[in-house]
C-alpha positions in Angstrom: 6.1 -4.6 57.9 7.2 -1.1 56.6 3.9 1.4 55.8 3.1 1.4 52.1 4.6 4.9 50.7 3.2 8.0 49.4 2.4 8.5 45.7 1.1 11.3 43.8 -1.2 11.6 42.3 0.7 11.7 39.1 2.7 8.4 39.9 -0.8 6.8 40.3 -1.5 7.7 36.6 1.5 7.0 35.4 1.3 3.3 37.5 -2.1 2.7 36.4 -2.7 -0.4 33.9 -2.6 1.1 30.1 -6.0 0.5 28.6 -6.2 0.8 24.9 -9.6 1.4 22.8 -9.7 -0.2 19.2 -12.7 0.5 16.7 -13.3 -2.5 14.5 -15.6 -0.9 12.4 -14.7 2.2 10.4 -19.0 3.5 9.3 -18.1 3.5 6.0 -18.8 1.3 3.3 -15.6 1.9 1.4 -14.5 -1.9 1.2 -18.3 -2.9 0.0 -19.3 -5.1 -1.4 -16.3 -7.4 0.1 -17.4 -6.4 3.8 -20.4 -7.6 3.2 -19.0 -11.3 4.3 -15.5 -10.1 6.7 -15.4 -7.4 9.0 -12.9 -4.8 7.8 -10.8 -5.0 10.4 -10.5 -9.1 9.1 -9.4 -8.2 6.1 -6.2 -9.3 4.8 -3.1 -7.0 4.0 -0.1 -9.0 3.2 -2.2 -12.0 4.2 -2.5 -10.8 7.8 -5.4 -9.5 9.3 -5.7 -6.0 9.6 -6.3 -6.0 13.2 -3.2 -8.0 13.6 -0.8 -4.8 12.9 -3.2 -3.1 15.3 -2.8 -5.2 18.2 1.1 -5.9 17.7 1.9 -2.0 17.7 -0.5 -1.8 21.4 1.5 -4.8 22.8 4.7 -3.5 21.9 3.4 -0.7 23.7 2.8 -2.3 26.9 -0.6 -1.9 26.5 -2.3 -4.4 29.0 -6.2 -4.0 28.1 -7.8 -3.5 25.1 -11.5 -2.8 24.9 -12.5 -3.8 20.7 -15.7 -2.2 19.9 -17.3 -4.3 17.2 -20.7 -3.1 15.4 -20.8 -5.5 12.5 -20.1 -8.8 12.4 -19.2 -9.2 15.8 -19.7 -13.2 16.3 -17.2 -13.5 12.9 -14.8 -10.8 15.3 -14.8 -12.2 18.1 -14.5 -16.2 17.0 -11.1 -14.7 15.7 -10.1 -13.1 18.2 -11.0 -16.0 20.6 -9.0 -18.2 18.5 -5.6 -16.2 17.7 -2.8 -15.6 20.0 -4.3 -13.1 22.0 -6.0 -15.4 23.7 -3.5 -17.1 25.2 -2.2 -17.7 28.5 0.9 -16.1 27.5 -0.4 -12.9 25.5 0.0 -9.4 27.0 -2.8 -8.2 26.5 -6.2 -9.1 27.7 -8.9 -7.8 25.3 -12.5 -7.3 25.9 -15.1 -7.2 23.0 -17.9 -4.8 23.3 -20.6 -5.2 20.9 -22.5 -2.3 20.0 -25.1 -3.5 17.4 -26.7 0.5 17.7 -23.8 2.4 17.0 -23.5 4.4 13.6 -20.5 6.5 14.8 -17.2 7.2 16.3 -19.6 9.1 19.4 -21.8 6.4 19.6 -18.9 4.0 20.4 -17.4 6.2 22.9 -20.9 6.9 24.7 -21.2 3.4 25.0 -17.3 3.5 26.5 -18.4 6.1 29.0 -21.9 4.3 29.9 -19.9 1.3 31.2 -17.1 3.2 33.4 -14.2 1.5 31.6 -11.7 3.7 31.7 -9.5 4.7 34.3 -7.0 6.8 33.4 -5.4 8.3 29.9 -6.1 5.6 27.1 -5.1 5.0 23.8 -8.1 5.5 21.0 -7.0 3.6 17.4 -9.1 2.4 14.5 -8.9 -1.2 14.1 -6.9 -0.8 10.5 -3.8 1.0 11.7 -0.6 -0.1 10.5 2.4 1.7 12.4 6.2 1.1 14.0 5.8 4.1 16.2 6.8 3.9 19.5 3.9 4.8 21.5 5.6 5.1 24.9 7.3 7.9 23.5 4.1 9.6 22.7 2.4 8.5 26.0 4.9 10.6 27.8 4.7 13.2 25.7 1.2 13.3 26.3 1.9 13.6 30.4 4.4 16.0 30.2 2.0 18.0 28.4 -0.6 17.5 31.0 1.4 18.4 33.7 1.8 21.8 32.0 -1.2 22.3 31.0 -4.1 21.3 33.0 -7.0 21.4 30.2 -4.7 19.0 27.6 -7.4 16.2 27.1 -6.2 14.8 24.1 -3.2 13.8 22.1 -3.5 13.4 17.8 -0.4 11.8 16.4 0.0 13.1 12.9 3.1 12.3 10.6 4.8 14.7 8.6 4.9 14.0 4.6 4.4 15.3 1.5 0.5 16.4 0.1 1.0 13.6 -2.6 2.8 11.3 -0.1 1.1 7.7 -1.4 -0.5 7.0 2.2 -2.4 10.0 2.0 -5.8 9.4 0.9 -6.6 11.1 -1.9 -10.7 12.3 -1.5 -9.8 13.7 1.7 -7.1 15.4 3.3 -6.6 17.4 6.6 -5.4 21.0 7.5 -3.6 21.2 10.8 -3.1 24.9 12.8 -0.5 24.5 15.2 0.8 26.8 18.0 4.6 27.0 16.5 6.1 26.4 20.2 3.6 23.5 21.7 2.2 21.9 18.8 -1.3 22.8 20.5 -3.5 22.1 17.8 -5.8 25.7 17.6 -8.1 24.6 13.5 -8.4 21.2 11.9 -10.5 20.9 9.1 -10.8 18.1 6.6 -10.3 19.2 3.1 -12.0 17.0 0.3 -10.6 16.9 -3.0 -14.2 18.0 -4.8 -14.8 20.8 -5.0 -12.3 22.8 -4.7 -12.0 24.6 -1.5 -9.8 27.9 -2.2 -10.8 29.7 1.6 -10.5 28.6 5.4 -12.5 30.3 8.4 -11.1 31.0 11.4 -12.1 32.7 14.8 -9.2 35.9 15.3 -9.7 35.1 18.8 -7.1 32.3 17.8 -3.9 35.1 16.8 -4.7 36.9 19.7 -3.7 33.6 21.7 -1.5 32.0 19.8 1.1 34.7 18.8 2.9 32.2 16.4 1.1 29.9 14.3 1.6 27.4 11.3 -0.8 26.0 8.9 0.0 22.5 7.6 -1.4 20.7 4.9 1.7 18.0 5.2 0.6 16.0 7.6 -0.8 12.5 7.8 -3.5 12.1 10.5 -2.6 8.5 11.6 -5.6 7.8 13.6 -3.8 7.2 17.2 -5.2 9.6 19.9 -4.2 9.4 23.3 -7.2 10.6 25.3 -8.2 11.2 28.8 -10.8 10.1 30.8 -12.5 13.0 29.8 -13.1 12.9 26.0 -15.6 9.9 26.7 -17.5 12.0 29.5 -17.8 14.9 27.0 -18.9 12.5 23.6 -22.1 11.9 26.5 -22.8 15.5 27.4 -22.9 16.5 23.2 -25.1 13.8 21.7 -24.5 15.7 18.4 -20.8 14.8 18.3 -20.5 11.8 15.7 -17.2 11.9 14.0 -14.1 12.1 16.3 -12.9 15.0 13.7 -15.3 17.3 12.2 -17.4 17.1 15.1 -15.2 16.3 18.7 -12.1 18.0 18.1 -13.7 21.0 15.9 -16.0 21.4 18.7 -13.4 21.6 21.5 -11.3 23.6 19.4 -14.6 26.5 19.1 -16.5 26.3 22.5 -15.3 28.9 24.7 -17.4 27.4 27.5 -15.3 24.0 27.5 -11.8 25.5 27.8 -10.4 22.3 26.4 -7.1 21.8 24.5 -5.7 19.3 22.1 -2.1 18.8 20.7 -0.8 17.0 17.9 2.4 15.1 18.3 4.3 14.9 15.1 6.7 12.0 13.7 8.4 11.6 10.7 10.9 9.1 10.8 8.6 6.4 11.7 5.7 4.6 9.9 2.1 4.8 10.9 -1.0 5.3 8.1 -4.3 3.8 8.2 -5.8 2.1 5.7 -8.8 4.2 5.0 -9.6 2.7 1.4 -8.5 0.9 -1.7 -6.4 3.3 -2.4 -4.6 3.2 0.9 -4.7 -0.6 1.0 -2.7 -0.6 -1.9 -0.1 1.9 -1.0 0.8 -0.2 2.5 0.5 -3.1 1.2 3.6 -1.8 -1.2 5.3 -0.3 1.8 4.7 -3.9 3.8 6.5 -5.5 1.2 9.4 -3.1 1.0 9.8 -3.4 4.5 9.3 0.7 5.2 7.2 -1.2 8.3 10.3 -2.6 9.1 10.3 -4.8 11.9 6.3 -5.3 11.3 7.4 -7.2 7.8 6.2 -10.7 6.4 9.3 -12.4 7.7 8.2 -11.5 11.3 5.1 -13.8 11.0 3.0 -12.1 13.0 0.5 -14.7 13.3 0.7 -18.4 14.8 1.7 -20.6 12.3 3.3 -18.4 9.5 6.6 -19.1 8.0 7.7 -16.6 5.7 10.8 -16.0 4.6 12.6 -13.0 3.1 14.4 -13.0 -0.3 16.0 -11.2 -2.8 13.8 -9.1 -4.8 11.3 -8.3 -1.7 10.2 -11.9 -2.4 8.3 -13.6 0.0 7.3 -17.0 0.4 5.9 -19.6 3.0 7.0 -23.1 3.3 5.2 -26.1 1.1 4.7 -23.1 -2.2 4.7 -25.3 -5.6 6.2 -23.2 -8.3 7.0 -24.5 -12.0 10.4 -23.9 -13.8 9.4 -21.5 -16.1 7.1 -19.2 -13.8 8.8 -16.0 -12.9 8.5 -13.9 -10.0 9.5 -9.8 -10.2 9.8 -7.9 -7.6 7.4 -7.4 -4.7 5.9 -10.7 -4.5 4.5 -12.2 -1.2 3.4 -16.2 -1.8 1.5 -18.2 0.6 1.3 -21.9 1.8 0.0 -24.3 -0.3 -0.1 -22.3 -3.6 0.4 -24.1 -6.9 1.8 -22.0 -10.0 1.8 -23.5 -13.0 4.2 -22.6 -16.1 4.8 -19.7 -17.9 3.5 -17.5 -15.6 4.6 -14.1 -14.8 3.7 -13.0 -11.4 4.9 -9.0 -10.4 4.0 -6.4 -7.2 1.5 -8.5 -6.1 0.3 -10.6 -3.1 -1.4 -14.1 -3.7 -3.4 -16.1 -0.4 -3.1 -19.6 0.8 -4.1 -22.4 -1.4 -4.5 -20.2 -4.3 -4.5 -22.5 -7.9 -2.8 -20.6 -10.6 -2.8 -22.5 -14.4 -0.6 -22.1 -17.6 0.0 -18.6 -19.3 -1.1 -16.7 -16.3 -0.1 -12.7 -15.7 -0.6 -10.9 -13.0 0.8 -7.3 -11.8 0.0 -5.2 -8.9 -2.9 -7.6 -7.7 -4.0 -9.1 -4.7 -5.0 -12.6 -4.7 -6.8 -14.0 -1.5 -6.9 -17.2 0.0 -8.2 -20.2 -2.0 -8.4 -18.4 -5.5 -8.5 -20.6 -8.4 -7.3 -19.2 -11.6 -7.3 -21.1 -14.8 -5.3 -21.1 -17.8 -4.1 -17.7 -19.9 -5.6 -15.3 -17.4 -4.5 -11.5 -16.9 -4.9 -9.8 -13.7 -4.3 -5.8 -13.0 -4.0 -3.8 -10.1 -7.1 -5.3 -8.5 -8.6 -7.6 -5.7 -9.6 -11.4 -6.0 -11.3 -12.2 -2.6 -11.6 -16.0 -1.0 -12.5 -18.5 -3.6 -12.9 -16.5 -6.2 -12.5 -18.6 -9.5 -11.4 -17.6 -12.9 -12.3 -20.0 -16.1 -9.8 -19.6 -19.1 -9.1 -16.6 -21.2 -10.5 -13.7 -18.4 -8.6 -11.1 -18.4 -9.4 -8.4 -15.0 -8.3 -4.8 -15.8 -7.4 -2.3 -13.4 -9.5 -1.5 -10.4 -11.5 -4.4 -10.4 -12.8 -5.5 -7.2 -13.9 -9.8 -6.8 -15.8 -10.3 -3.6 -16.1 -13.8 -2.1 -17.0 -17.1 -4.3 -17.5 -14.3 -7.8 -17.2 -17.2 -10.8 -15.5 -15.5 -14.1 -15.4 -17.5 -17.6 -14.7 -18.4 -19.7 -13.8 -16.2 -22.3 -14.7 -12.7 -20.9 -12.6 -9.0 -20.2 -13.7 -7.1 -17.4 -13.9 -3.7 -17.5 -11.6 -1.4 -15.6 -13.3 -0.9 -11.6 -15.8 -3.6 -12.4 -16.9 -4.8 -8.8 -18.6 -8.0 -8.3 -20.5 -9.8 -5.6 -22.6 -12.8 -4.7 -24.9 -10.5 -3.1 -27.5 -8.6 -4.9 -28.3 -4.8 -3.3 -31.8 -4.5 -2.5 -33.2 -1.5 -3.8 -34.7 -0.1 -0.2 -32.1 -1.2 1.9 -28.4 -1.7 3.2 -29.1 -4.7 5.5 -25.9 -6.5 5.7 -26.1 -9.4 3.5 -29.3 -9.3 2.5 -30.4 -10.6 -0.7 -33.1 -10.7 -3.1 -31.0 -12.4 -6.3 -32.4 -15.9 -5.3 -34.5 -16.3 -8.5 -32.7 -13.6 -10.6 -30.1 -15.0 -13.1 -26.7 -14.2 -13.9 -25.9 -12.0 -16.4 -23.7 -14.1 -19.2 -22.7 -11.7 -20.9 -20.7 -9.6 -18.7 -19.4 -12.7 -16.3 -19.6 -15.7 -18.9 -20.9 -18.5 -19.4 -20.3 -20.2 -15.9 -20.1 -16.8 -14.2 -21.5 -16.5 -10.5 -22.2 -12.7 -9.8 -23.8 -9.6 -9.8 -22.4 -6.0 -10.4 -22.4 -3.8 -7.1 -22.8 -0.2 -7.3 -21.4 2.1 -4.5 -23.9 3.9 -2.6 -24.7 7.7 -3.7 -25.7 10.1 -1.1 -29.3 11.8 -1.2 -27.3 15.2 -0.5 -27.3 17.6 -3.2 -23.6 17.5 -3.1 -23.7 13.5 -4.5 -21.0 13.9 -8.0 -18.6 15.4 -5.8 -19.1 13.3 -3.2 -19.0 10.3 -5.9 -15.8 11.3 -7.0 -14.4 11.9 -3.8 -15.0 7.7 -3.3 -13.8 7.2 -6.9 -10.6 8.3 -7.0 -9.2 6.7 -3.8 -10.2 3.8 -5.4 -7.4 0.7 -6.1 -5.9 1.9 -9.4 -6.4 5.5 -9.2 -3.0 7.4 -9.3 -2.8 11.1 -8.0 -1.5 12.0 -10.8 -4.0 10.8 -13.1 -6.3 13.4 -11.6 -7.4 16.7 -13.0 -7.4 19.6 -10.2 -9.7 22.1 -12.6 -13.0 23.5 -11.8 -14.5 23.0 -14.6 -17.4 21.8 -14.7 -16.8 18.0 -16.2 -15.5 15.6 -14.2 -11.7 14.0 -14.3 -11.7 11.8 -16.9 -9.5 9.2 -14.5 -12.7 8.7 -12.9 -14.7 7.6 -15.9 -11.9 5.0 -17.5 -14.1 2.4 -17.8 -16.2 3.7 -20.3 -13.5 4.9 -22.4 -10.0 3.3 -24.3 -8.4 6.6 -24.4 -5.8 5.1 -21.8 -4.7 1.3 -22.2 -3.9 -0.3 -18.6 -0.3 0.1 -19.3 -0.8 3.7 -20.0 1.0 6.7 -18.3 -0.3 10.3 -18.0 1.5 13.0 -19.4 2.4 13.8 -15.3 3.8 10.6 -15.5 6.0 10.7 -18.0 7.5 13.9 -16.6 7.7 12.5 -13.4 9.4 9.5 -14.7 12.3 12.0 -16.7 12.6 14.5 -13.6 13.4 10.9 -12.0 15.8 9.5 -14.8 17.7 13.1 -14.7 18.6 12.6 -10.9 19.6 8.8 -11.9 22.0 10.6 -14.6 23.0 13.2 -12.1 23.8 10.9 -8.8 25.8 8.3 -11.3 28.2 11.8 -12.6 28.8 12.7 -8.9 29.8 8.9 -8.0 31.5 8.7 -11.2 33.0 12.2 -10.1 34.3 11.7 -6.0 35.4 7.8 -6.8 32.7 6.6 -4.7 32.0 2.8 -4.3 29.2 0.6 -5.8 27.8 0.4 -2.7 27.5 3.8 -1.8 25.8 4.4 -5.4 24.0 1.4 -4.9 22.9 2.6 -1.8 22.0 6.1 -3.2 20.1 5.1 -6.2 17.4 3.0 -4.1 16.8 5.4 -1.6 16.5 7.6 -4.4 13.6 5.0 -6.0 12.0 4.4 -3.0 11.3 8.1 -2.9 9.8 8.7 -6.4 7.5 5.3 -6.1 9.7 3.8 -9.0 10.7 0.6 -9.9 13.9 -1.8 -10.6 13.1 -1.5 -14.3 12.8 2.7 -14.0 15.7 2.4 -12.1 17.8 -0.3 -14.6 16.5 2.2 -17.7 18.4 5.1 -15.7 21.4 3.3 -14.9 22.5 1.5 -18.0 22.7 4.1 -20.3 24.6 6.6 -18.0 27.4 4.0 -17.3 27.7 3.4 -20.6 27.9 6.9 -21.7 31.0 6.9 -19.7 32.7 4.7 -22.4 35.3 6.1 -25.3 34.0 4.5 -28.4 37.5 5.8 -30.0 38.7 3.3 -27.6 36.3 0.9 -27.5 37.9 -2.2 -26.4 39.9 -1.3 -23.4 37.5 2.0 -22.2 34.7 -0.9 -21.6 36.4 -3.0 -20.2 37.8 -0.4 -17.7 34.2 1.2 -16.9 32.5 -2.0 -16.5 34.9 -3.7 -14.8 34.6 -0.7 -11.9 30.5 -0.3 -12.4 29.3 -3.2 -14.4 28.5 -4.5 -10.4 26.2 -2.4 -9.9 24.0 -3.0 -12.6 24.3 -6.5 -10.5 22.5 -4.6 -7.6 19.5 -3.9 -9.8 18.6 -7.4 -10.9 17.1 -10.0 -8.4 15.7 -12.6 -10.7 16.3 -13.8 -14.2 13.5 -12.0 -15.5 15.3 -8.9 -14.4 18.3 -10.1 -16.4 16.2 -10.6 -19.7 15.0 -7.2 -19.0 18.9 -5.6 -18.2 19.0 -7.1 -22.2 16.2 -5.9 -23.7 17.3 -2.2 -22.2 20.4 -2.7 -23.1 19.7 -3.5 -26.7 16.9 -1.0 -26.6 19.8 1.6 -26.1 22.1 0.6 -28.4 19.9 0.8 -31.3 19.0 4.4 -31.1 22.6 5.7 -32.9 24.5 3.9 -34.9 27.8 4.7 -33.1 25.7 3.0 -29.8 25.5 -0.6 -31.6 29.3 -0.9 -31.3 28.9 -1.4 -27.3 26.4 -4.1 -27.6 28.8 -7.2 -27.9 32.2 -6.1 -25.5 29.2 -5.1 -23.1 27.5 -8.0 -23.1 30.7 -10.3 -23.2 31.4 -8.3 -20.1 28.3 -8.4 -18.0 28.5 -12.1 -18.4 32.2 -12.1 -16.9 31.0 -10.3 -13.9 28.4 -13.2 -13.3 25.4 -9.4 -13.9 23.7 -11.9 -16.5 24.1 -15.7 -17.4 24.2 -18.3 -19.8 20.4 -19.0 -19.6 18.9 -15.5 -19.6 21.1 -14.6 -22.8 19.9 -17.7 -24.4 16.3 -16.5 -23.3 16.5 -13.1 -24.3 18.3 -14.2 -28.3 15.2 -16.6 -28.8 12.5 -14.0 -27.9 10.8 -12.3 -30.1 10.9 -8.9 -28.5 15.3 -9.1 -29.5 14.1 -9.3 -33.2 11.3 -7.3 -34.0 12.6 -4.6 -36.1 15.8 -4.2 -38.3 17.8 -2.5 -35.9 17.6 -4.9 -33.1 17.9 -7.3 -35.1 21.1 -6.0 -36.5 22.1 -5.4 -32.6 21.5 -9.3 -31.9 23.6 -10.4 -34.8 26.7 -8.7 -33.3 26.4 -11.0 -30.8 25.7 -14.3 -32.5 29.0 -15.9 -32.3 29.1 -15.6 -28.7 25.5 -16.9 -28.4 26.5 -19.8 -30.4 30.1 -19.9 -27.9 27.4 -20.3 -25.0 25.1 -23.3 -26.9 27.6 -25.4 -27.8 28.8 -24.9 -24.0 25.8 -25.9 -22.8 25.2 -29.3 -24.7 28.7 -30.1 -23.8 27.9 -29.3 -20.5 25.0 -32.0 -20.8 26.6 -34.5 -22.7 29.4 -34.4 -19.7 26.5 -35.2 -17.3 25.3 -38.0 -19.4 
């Protein structure tokens, strides 16, 4: 038998299993009051759990053992764990749940980590919430190489470069990177909250006479994946006073002159990786999920035993055994799961709805997120906000923006919630925070505000004893679910945004746009108008355009509809009303197609109408397109028989004189497209 060969000691590192730390809890209370019943880490995005994106970016990672640090509701964490995939025989991973009832920290975790002797070699350090397709093996070497060049490397941040106002940032806080321009050696990080206003940074000049070249970035994301060495536990021990991994560990290494540490950042771009921190960010993923920027960690990869999703047009997603009526319609960005039941007439948009979830008659919901085993009754309204399990609406509530259901809340009948009204079973005692604790057992419900059958009690977010507390406040408020950055105020003066204090005022309906908005939304519509004139201008192909125009939505955060208001007009700008007749039928015969590319659903279609019409009555010469336009669109199979007949008996196509002098124009061929129909249906008889 040959003798066993020599390795280095590098090889041995390199060789040695790859251990992985995950923190379940983030020690916050951001998600209150709905992690007063699931653990954070449980809760679902896209209907999967959190955790669930966590764990399937370490396995693809050839990560081998994961060590989940779990603080609150740790039997609830660990049942799930014990009961998914990843515990069985054939999973990659082997994980190990800590439970560290004591810890109030980031430190505390990791003192705990060091008090055991887990770790071996480098490891990777990730919150519990992370949702990322980066290749970590990429950044694992990275980390090495580093190492192998510099001896005091002991840690590894991967940030991502994008935009201050990219829509994964959160918005109360944001950090400021210094970075040696040649190694990326991180030499300042600081985290920046929104209020107040911070208009100065300190720095040691010991830093420029090391670091010759240096550049200060505000653009990047800080994605919460650290690869760390055996070290960074060891020293979280020796300073008891190190809490946060931020403000305190790396801001300490970075000033001690006694430690001789150093830490780098790894940047990425073309990947995805955010975390979600709050509402705010839940919201923003869960958009990017759906739109498959995650791509291949999407809905239709059913990441968990037993899901069956499947990808449509539209970003539609459903599972199998989903009952939906006729007349419901579904826009874009819609994820459905099994064993829903939609009723009629309802109109369901950028939302996510659970398992088992009931939805009645004349229901509308946009840009919410329904959780498993919702019931919702009969002319409802739901916007931009969060239903959790079992949550039941009674007829005629309508939810306005921002609202936040926890677990079992009743609604109804009959009542309007207030914009960021949150709602729990659970009553906050007055003295403490004790994790479901309640003191409501002889207290009734309020009637008034939840209805007559309501179940509920309004939940406050905790304020601070610091002298700092309305900043701090507002800090929490405006990552909240419906808060847009550009709904907030950046003075100093000394009143507060109004965004923050919507619910108390009507000045902005929930369909409202800031003025920022609506110059946003031209400064988009001009680059629409401008990438149509250079297609229209080199001869390119639909599908280039086609191809152009999305990417060019996806990167203002638009929609379909923004997109479809952009498009139509511009292409039929490009028609000769002298020559009416055979100019149309020349332009929309070559670009008529890709006004096709912009619709996904019939709804879509009955909105391509009420644009088109829209445009058509602004100038007189305008209404002459209407009819060859229309007669056209339906040639090229862009809109059919049933939407037209949709969109002429609406009310919206007749509710002034002009558009109703638009949708006379068109009433022969409405009538052509009747009598086709009950000929169609007397042939079947």
């Amino acid at each position: 038998m040959p003798p066993p060969s020599k390795t280095s000691g590098k090889n041995l590192e390199a060789e040695s299993i790859l251990q992985a730390v995950v923190l379940a809890d983030s020690f916050n209370e951001r998600f209150r009051p709905i992690t007063l019943d699931t653990p954070r880490c449980l809760l679902p995005l896209c209907n999967t759990p959190l955790i669930e994106y966590t764990l399937e970016l370490l396995a693809v990672a050839g990560v081998q053992a994961v060590y989940l640090f779990c603080r609150e509701h740790s039997e609830t964490i660990k049942n799930y764990i014990k009961k998914s995939k990843w515990s069985r025989s054939y999973s990659p991973i082997k994980i190990i749940t800590i439970v560290t009832p004591e810890a109030r920290s980031v430190g505390d975790a990791l003192r705990e980590l060091d008090a055991k002797q887990l770790i071996d070699s480098d490891f990777i350090l990730i919150s519990g919430d992370v949702v990322s397709n980066i290749q970590l093996e990429k950044v694992l070497d990275a980390h090495r190489a580093r190492k192998s060049v510099d001896s005091n490397a002991i840690m590894t941040m991967v940030v991502k470069e994008a935009s201050p106002f990219h829509r994964t940032r959160s918005l109360g806080e944001s950090p400021i990177f210094v970075l040696d321009t040649k190694t990326n050696e991180c030499v300042h990080c600081e985290s920046v909250e929104l209020y107040p206003r911070k208009r100065r940074m300190t720095m040691d000049m010991e830093v420029f006479k090391k670091h010759a070249d240096v550049q200060i970035r505000n653009d990047l994301i800080d994605c919460q994946i650290d690869i760390c060495s055996v070290e960074v536990p060891a020293l979280f021990t020796e300073n008891f006073d190190y809490q946060d991994i931020r403000n305190d560990f790396v801001h300490g290494i970075l000033t001690s002159d006694l430690l001789g540490k150093t830490i780098y950042c790894h940047l990425v771009k073309d990947v995805y990786a955010a975390r979600v921190r709050n509402l705010h960010t839940y919201n923003a993923i869960s958009k990017d999920v759906l739109s498959r920027w995650t791509y291949p960690i999407v809905p239709d990869s059913n990441l968990q035993e037993g899901d069956s999703y499947e990808f449509m047009r539209g970003h539609i997603y459903k599972e199998k055994d989903v009952s939906l009526s006729r007349s419901c319609s579904l826009g874009e960005k819609v994820l459905i799961g099994a064993g829903t039941e939609i009723a009629e007439n309802v109109k369901i948009t950028n939302s996510v709805i659970g398992r088992r979830v009931t939805i009645g008659p004349n229901v509308e919901i946009d840009g919410a997120y329904i959780w498993d085993d919702v019931k919702i009754k009969s002319n409802c309204s739901i916007f931009r906000s969060i239903l959790a399990n079992n949550v039941v609406l009674e007829e005629n509530v309508i939810v306005k923006r921002g609202c936040l259901l926890s677990y079992d809340v009743v609604i109804g009948p009959n009542v309007t919630l207030e914009p960021y009204t949150k709602l729990t079973k659970h009553k906050k005692t007055s003295e403490s925070d004790n994790e479901g604790e309640e003191s409501n057992e002889n207290k009734a419900y309020d009637s008034t505000l939840i209805g007559e059958h309501g179940q509920g009690y309004i939940w406050s977010d905790k304020v601070s004893d610091t002298d700092d507390d309305e900043f701090d406040t507002k800090n929490i408020q405006i990552a909240g679910l419906a808060h847009d950055i550009s709904n907030i105020s950046l003075t100093d003066s000394d009143s507060p945004p109004s965004v923050i204090y919507e619910s108390s005022s009507d000045e902005l309906s929930d369909s409202g746009e800031s003025t920022t908005e609506e110059e946003s939304l031209k400064e988009f519509f001009k680059e629409v108008s401008q990438t149509l004139e250079r297609a229209f201008l080199d001869g390119h192909a639909v599908e280039i355009a086609s191809l152009e125009l999305n990417t060019l939505r996806m990167a203002s955060n638009t929609t379909f509809h923004d997109l479809r208001v952009g498009v139509i007009p511009t292409i039929l700008g490009q028609i000769d009303i002298e020559n009416l007749l055979t100019s149309a039928e020349e332009i929309l015969e070559q670009w008529g197609p890709l006004i096709g590319k912009l619709i996904h659903s019939r709804q879509d279609q009955i909105d391509t109408l009420y644009i088109l019409q829209d445009h058509c009555a602004i100038k007189q010469h305008h209404a002459k397109l209407f009819a060859p336009t229309l007669k056209k669109l339906y040639l090229l199979d862009v809109l059919d028989e049933d939407a037209i007949l949709e969109w002429n008996s609406s009310e919206l196509a007749d509710n002034d004189s002009s558009k109703s002098s638009i949708r006379k124009k068109v009433a022969p061929f409405v009538k052509w497209l009747e009598e086709a129909e009950v000929e169609d249906s007397d042939s079947d008889d």
